[in-house]
Amino acid sequence: ISNSGNVSGSSRSQIAELFVKRVLTHLDDTDPSKLNEFLSIFNPNGCKVVINATPFAQPTSFLEQWETGVTQTQHALTAVDYHVIPGSNTVVFNVNCKVRFDEGGRDRAGQDASIQQNPQQPRNALNRTRPLWGSYFGVSLQMVTEERVLNKDSNGVILTFNYNMVYKPDDSLMNIQ
Amino acid sequence: TSIYSIPMKIQPFFFENNEIGPSSTDFVTNFLNFWDTDRMQLLGLYTPQSQFSISVDSSIPPSSVTESDQNPSFGYYLSHSRNISKVSSEKSIEQRLSLGPEAMSEVFRAIPKTKHHLQDMPDEYSMETVTYPQINGFIVTLHGFFEETGKPDADTNNKSSAGRSRRFNHGHNSTNNRLFKKSFDRTWVIVPTGTGVVVASEMLTVRPFAANAWVQQPGPVPQQPQPQPPLAPQIDP
């Protein structure tokens, strides 16, 4: 038994990292039907979502804006740490990652955002789906979750989600200001 | 709207309510003043159950990020880093979680002396504060940079960990411990008490220096006026 009260520190660390990776994977998902799956890991009662220091009243409003207003993304995890807060049944995650955006002129669903597609023109899988990635932005993410997430229970566990971009490349088309 | 525009524009500050804004900015300002001048004075903020850990994010930002350090040195931090996406040893993961003031003091003395610039360069810092009802407290996250102004009081890298440090540093032997600027993200879980506060948890990410994302760089005039931050940090003169 570890100092932090973890019965199995090893598996808990691995579960913690896998949970964070799952969150990032959801952020990159381009399938609208997966939205409810992502939403299911946010606590339905008063979850706090802050993106770039902008608060969202509900996780749903953030996720809908993310899904509809942002081009395809790719997150890469660079650092994870977490603390179990004694007596609170909660865990604080401190995460760093980087994110890049599809700058190939397509919206998240892979449709050309500026040119009307010629329906007669055959679209092979390559030119329809391959993103043209820009440079990476840096991201700092803090989450407060319920402790049961470390027992592989991720249903409704996210209590606070604080996602902020911390550095930006000069050669990206993406405007964050 | 353009597909190349994030719907959630970046802001430098968020405070969940106006009550915790001034207290959290006061806390951070005072904390970092002590951190830069005499870290041992901070140990009274921690209980035996308080937790502290450092996580090194050694990923290099793209060269197109303004002022980004393309050859950062993390030699003083790596042997303390609890970045579980890089550290595979469960024993290390457990050992690198400092519990209580005594364990913390060892880490505080083993990392470089620093200078933060909240007072003279407040635009270089960004902060979010959110209430944390499960502990009747709040959680404060600060992003920004510090200068490394001196070697640690206790240089653990000169001892048994020197070989290991080299192995994990991808061959930057002579530059492992170069003092420079670092960017950071720091999160405090704060519980108010009757007379002050207790820090229940503190996590520090150290990463290569890079110009921050929240300051508008000189360039084209934005299409829409930018909203003001809800509350600017209150910095003592």
PDB file of C-alpha atoms in Angstrom, chain A residues 3-151:
ATOM      1  CA  ASN A   3       1.719   6.465   0.974  1.00  0.00           C
ATOM      2  CA  SER A   4      -1.208   7.957  -0.893  1.00  0.00           C
ATOM      3  CA  GLY A   5      -3.433   5.107   0.116  1.00  0.00           C
ATOM      4  CA  ASN A   6      -3.410   3.496  -3.274  1.00  0.00           C
ATOM      5  CA  VAL A   7      -3.884  -0.235  -3.008  1.00  0.00           C
ATOM      6  CA  SER A   8      -2.023  -0.744  -6.242  1.00  0.00           C
ATOM      7  CA  GLY A   9      -0.048   2.317  -7.246  1.00  0.00           C
ATOM      8  CA  SER A  10       1.151   0.707 -10.435  1.00  0.00           C
ATOM      9  CA  SER A  11      -2.188  -0.036 -11.934  1.00  0.00           C
ATOM     10  CA  ARG A  12      -3.632   3.244 -10.747  1.00  0.00           C
ATOM     11  CA  SER A  13      -0.959   5.234 -12.555  1.00  0.00           C
ATOM     12  CA  GLN A  14      -1.568   3.283 -15.710  1.00  0.00           C
ATOM     13  CA  ILE A  15      -5.319   3.737 -15.389  1.00  0.00           C
ATOM     14  CA  ALA A  16      -4.826   7.456 -14.821  1.00  0.00           C
ATOM     15  CA  GLU A  17      -2.768   7.797 -17.970  1.00  0.00           C
ATOM     16  CA  LEU A  18      -5.204   5.730 -19.998  1.00  0.00           C
ATOM     17  CA  PHE A  19      -8.070   7.896 -18.802  1.00  0.00           C
ATOM     18  CA  VAL A  20      -6.274  11.055 -19.919  1.00  0.00           C
ATOM     19  CA  LYS A  21      -5.525   9.491 -23.285  1.00  0.00           C
ATOM     20  CA  ARG A  22      -9.175   8.587 -23.627  1.00  0.00           C
ATOM     21  CA  VAL A  23     -10.191  12.201 -23.028  1.00  0.00           C
ATOM     22  CA  LEU A  24      -7.747  13.410 -25.684  1.00  0.00           C
ATOM     23  CA  THR A  25      -8.979  10.780 -28.110  1.00  0.00           C
ATOM     24  CA  HIS A  26     -12.529  11.993 -27.593  1.00  0.00           C
ATOM     25  CA  LEU A  27     -11.429  15.557 -28.317  1.00  0.00           C
ATOM     26  CA  ASP A  28     -10.016  14.380 -31.647  1.00  0.00           C
ATOM     27  CA  ASP A  29     -13.013  12.313 -32.613  1.00  0.00           C
ATOM     28  CA  THR A  30     -14.644  13.321 -35.876  1.00  0.00           C
ATOM     29  CA  ASP A  31     -17.649  11.053 -35.542  1.00  0.00           C
ATOM     30  CA  PRO A  32     -20.654  13.059 -34.259  1.00  0.00           C
ATOM     31  CA  SER A  33     -22.278   9.859 -33.032  1.00  0.00           C
ATOM     32  CA  LYS A  34     -19.516   9.559 -30.426  1.00  0.00           C
ATOM     33  CA  LEU A  35     -20.482  12.864 -28.828  1.00  0.00           C
ATOM     34  CA  ASN A  36     -22.738  11.263 -26.244  1.00  0.00           C
ATOM     35  CA  GLU A  37     -20.013   8.813 -25.349  1.00  0.00           C
ATOM     36  CA  PHE A  38     -17.693  11.732 -24.602  1.00  0.00           C
ATOM     37  CA  LEU A  39     -20.428  13.569 -22.750  1.00  0.00           C
ATOM     38  CA  SER A  40     -21.018  10.543 -20.543  1.00  0.00           C
ATOM     39  CA  ILE A  41     -17.691  10.966 -18.754  1.00  0.00           C
ATOM     40  CA  PHE A  42     -18.606  14.485 -17.560  1.00  0.00           C
ATOM     41  CA  ASN A  43     -20.509  14.722 -14.300  1.00  0.00           C
ATOM     42  CA  PRO A  44     -24.111  15.619 -15.157  1.00  0.00           C
ATOM     43  CA  ASN A  45     -24.549  17.725 -12.021  1.00  0.00           C
ATOM     44  CA  GLY A  46     -22.643  20.976 -12.122  1.00  0.00           C
ATOM     45  CA  CYS A  47     -19.521  20.030 -14.042  1.00  0.00           C
ATOM     46  CA  LYS A  48     -17.293  23.063 -14.621  1.00  0.00           C
ATOM     47  CA  VAL A  49     -15.790  23.517 -18.054  1.00  0.00           C
ATOM     48  CA  VAL A  50     -13.281  26.279 -18.751  1.00  0.00           C
ATOM     49  CA  ILE A  51     -11.650  26.525 -22.183  1.00  0.00           C
ATOM     50  CA  ASN A  52      -8.996  29.169 -22.786  1.00  0.00           C
ATOM     51  CA  ALA A  53     -10.252  30.878 -19.620  1.00  0.00           C
ATOM     52  CA  THR A  54     -13.787  30.993 -21.029  1.00  0.00           C
ATOM     53  CA  PRO A  55     -16.409  29.229 -18.914  1.00  0.00           C
ATOM     54  CA  PHE A  56     -19.153  27.033 -20.344  1.00  0.00           C
ATOM     55  CA  ALA A  57     -22.397  26.543 -18.476  1.00  0.00           C
ATOM     56  CA  GLN A  58     -22.673  22.936 -19.573  1.00  0.00           C
ATOM     57  CA  PRO A  59     -20.267  20.391 -21.026  1.00  0.00           C
ATOM     58  CA  THR A  60     -22.766  19.945 -23.848  1.00  0.00           C
ATOM     59  CA  SER A  61     -22.372  23.516 -25.035  1.00  0.00           C
ATOM     60  CA  PHE A  62     -18.610  23.164 -25.122  1.00  0.00           C
ATOM     61  CA  LEU A  63     -18.676  19.835 -26.901  1.00  0.00           C
ATOM     62  CA  GLU A  64     -21.148  21.058 -29.508  1.00  0.00           C
ATOM     63  CA  GLN A  65     -18.991  24.096 -30.247  1.00  0.00           C
ATOM     64  CA  TRP A  66     -15.907  21.937 -30.355  1.00  0.00           C
ATOM     65  CA  GLU A  67     -17.518  19.442 -32.708  1.00  0.00           C
ATOM     66  CA  THR A  68     -19.083  21.975 -35.034  1.00  0.00           C
ATOM     67  CA  GLY A  69     -16.723  24.935 -34.848  1.00  0.00           C
ATOM     68  CA  VAL A  70     -13.244  23.421 -34.842  1.00  0.00           C
ATOM     69  CA  THR A  71     -11.524  21.559 -37.653  1.00  0.00           C
ATOM     70  CA  GLN A  72     -10.123  18.111 -37.136  1.00  0.00           C
ATOM     71  CA  THR A  73      -7.597  17.998 -34.296  1.00  0.00           C
ATOM     72  CA  GLN A  74      -4.799  15.752 -33.181  1.00  0.00           C
ATOM     73  CA  HIS A  75      -3.677  15.808 -29.553  1.00  0.00           C
ATOM     74  CA  ALA A  76      -0.420  14.291 -28.339  1.00  0.00           C
ATOM     75  CA  LEU A  77       0.151  13.702 -24.655  1.00  0.00           C
ATOM     76  CA  THR A  78       3.423  15.072 -23.267  1.00  0.00           C
ATOM     77  CA  ALA A  79       3.017  14.982 -19.471  1.00  0.00           C
ATOM     78  CA  VAL A  80       0.615  13.601 -16.854  1.00  0.00           C
ATOM     79  CA  ASP A  81       0.615  13.827 -13.100  1.00  0.00           C
ATOM     80  CA  TYR A  82      -2.178  13.288 -10.587  1.00  0.00           C
ATOM     81  CA  HIS A  83      -2.898  13.546  -6.882  1.00  0.00           C
ATOM     82  CA  VAL A  84      -5.606  11.756  -4.938  1.00  0.00           C
ATOM     83  CA  ILE A  85      -6.973  14.318  -2.486  1.00  0.00           C
ATOM     84  CA  PRO A  86      -7.490  12.562   0.861  1.00  0.00           C
ATOM     85  CA  GLY A  87     -10.980  12.607   2.292  1.00  0.00           C
ATOM     86  CA  SER A  88     -12.601  14.079  -0.793  1.00  0.00           C
ATOM     87  CA  ASN A  89     -12.977  11.046  -3.070  1.00  0.00           C
ATOM     88  CA  THR A  90     -11.539  13.209  -5.819  1.00  0.00           C
ATOM     89  CA  VAL A  91      -8.409  13.274  -7.962  1.00  0.00           C
ATOM     90  CA  VAL A  92      -6.660  16.260  -9.520  1.00  0.00           C
ATOM     91  CA  PHE A  93      -4.965  15.696 -12.862  1.00  0.00           C
ATOM     92  CA  ASN A  94      -2.282  17.962 -14.258  1.00  0.00           C
ATOM     93  CA  VAL A  95      -1.826  17.283 -17.959  1.00  0.00           C
ATOM     94  CA  ASN A  96       0.276  18.784 -20.706  1.00  0.00           C
ATOM     95  CA  CYS A  97      -0.227  17.997 -24.339  1.00  0.00           C
ATOM     96  CA  LYS A  98       0.060  19.539 -27.747  1.00  0.00           C
ATOM     97  CA  VAL A  99      -2.604  19.921 -30.392  1.00  0.00           C
ATOM     98  CA  ARG A 100      -2.548  20.582 -34.095  1.00  0.00           C
ATOM     99  CA  PHE A 101      -5.345  21.374 -36.478  1.00  0.00           C
ATOM    100  CA  ASP A 102      -6.251  20.261 -39.964  1.00  0.00           C
ATOM    101  CA  GLU A 103      -5.412  23.260 -42.112  1.00  0.00           C
ATOM    102  CA  GLY A 104      -6.371  21.635 -45.369  1.00  0.00           C
ATOM    103  CA  GLY A 105      -9.575  23.606 -45.808  1.00  0.00           C
ATOM    104  CA  ARG A 106     -11.960  20.964 -44.564  1.00  0.00           C
ATOM    105  CA  ASP A 107     -14.362  21.126 -41.696  1.00  0.00           C
ATOM    106  CA  ARG A 108     -14.359  18.498 -38.979  1.00  0.00           C
ATOM    107  CA  ALA A 109     -16.503  16.155 -40.995  1.00  0.00           C
ATOM    108  CA  GLY A 110     -13.957  16.247 -43.799  1.00  0.00           C
ATOM    109  CA  GLN A 111     -16.034  18.374 -46.147  1.00  0.00           C
ATOM    110  CA  ASP A 112     -14.397  21.152 -48.131  1.00  0.00           C
ATOM    111  CA  ALA A 113     -15.301  24.336 -46.333  1.00  0.00           C
ATOM    112  CA  SER A 114     -14.826  26.779 -49.199  1.00  0.00           C
ATOM    113  CA  ILE A 115     -15.337  25.003 -52.518  1.00  0.00           C
ATOM    114  CA  GLN A 116     -18.532  23.382 -53.605  1.00  0.00           C
ATOM    115  CA  GLN A 117     -17.781  19.778 -54.334  1.00  0.00           C
ATOM    116  CA  ASN A 118     -18.480  18.620 -57.817  1.00  0.00           C
ATOM    117  CA  PRO A 119     -20.736  15.623 -57.319  1.00  0.00           C
ATOM    118  CA  GLN A 120     -19.445  14.178 -60.587  1.00  0.00           C
ATOM    119  CA  GLN A 121     -15.884  14.287 -59.354  1.00  0.00           C
ATOM    120  CA  PRO A 122     -14.852  11.022 -57.770  1.00  0.00           C
ATOM    121  CA  ARG A 123     -13.451  11.466 -54.294  1.00  0.00           C
ATOM    122  CA  ASN A 124     -11.139   8.795 -53.202  1.00  0.00           C
ATOM    123  CA  ALA A 125     -10.499   8.078 -49.582  1.00  0.00           C
ATOM    124  CA  LEU A 126      -7.130   9.776 -49.684  1.00  0.00           C
ATOM    125  CA  ASN A 127      -8.155  13.263 -50.719  1.00  0.00           C
ATOM    126  CA  ARG A 128     -11.311  13.117 -48.670  1.00  0.00           C
ATOM    127  CA  THR A 129      -9.854  12.317 -45.296  1.00  0.00           C
ATOM    128  CA  ARG A 130      -6.145  13.060 -45.119  1.00  0.00           C
ATOM    129  CA  PRO A 131      -5.650  16.118 -42.909  1.00  0.00           C
ATOM    130  CA  LEU A 132      -3.070  18.764 -43.666  1.00  0.00           C
ATOM    131  CA  TRP A 133      -1.737  19.279 -40.169  1.00  0.00           C
ATOM    132  CA  GLY A 134      -0.471  22.649 -39.030  1.00  0.00           C
ATOM    133  CA  SER A 135       2.139  23.198 -36.324  1.00  0.00           C
ATOM    134  CA  TYR A 136       1.486  22.207 -32.744  1.00  0.00           C
ATOM    135  CA  PHE A 137      -0.035  24.443 -30.080  1.00  0.00           C
ATOM    136  CA  GLY A 138       0.823  23.800 -26.431  1.00  0.00           C
ATOM    137  CA  VAL A 139      -1.988  22.876 -24.047  1.00  0.00           C
ATOM    138  CA  SER A 140      -2.219  22.762 -20.267  1.00  0.00           C
ATOM    139  CA  LEU A 141      -5.169  20.765 -18.937  1.00  0.00           C
ATOM    140  CA  GLN A 142      -6.306  20.344 -15.353  1.00  0.00           C
ATOM    141  CA  MET A 143      -9.123  18.035 -14.403  1.00  0.00           C
ATOM    142  CA  VAL A 144     -10.813  17.249 -11.124  1.00  0.00           C
ATOM    143  CA  THR A 145     -12.493  13.871 -11.221  1.00  0.00           C
ATOM    144  CA  GLU A 146     -14.128  11.484  -8.847  1.00  0.00           C
ATOM    145  CA  GLU A 147     -11.659   8.975  -7.416  1.00  0.00           C
ATOM    146  CA  ARG A 148     -13.503   5.991  -8.843  1.00  0.00           C
ATOM    147  CA  VAL A 149     -11.917   6.886 -12.189  1.00  0.00           C
ATOM    148  CA  LEU A 150      -8.856   5.054 -10.843  1.00  0.00           C
ATOM    149  CA  ASN A 151     -11.006   1.946 -10.565  1.00  0.00           C
TER     150      ASN A 151
END
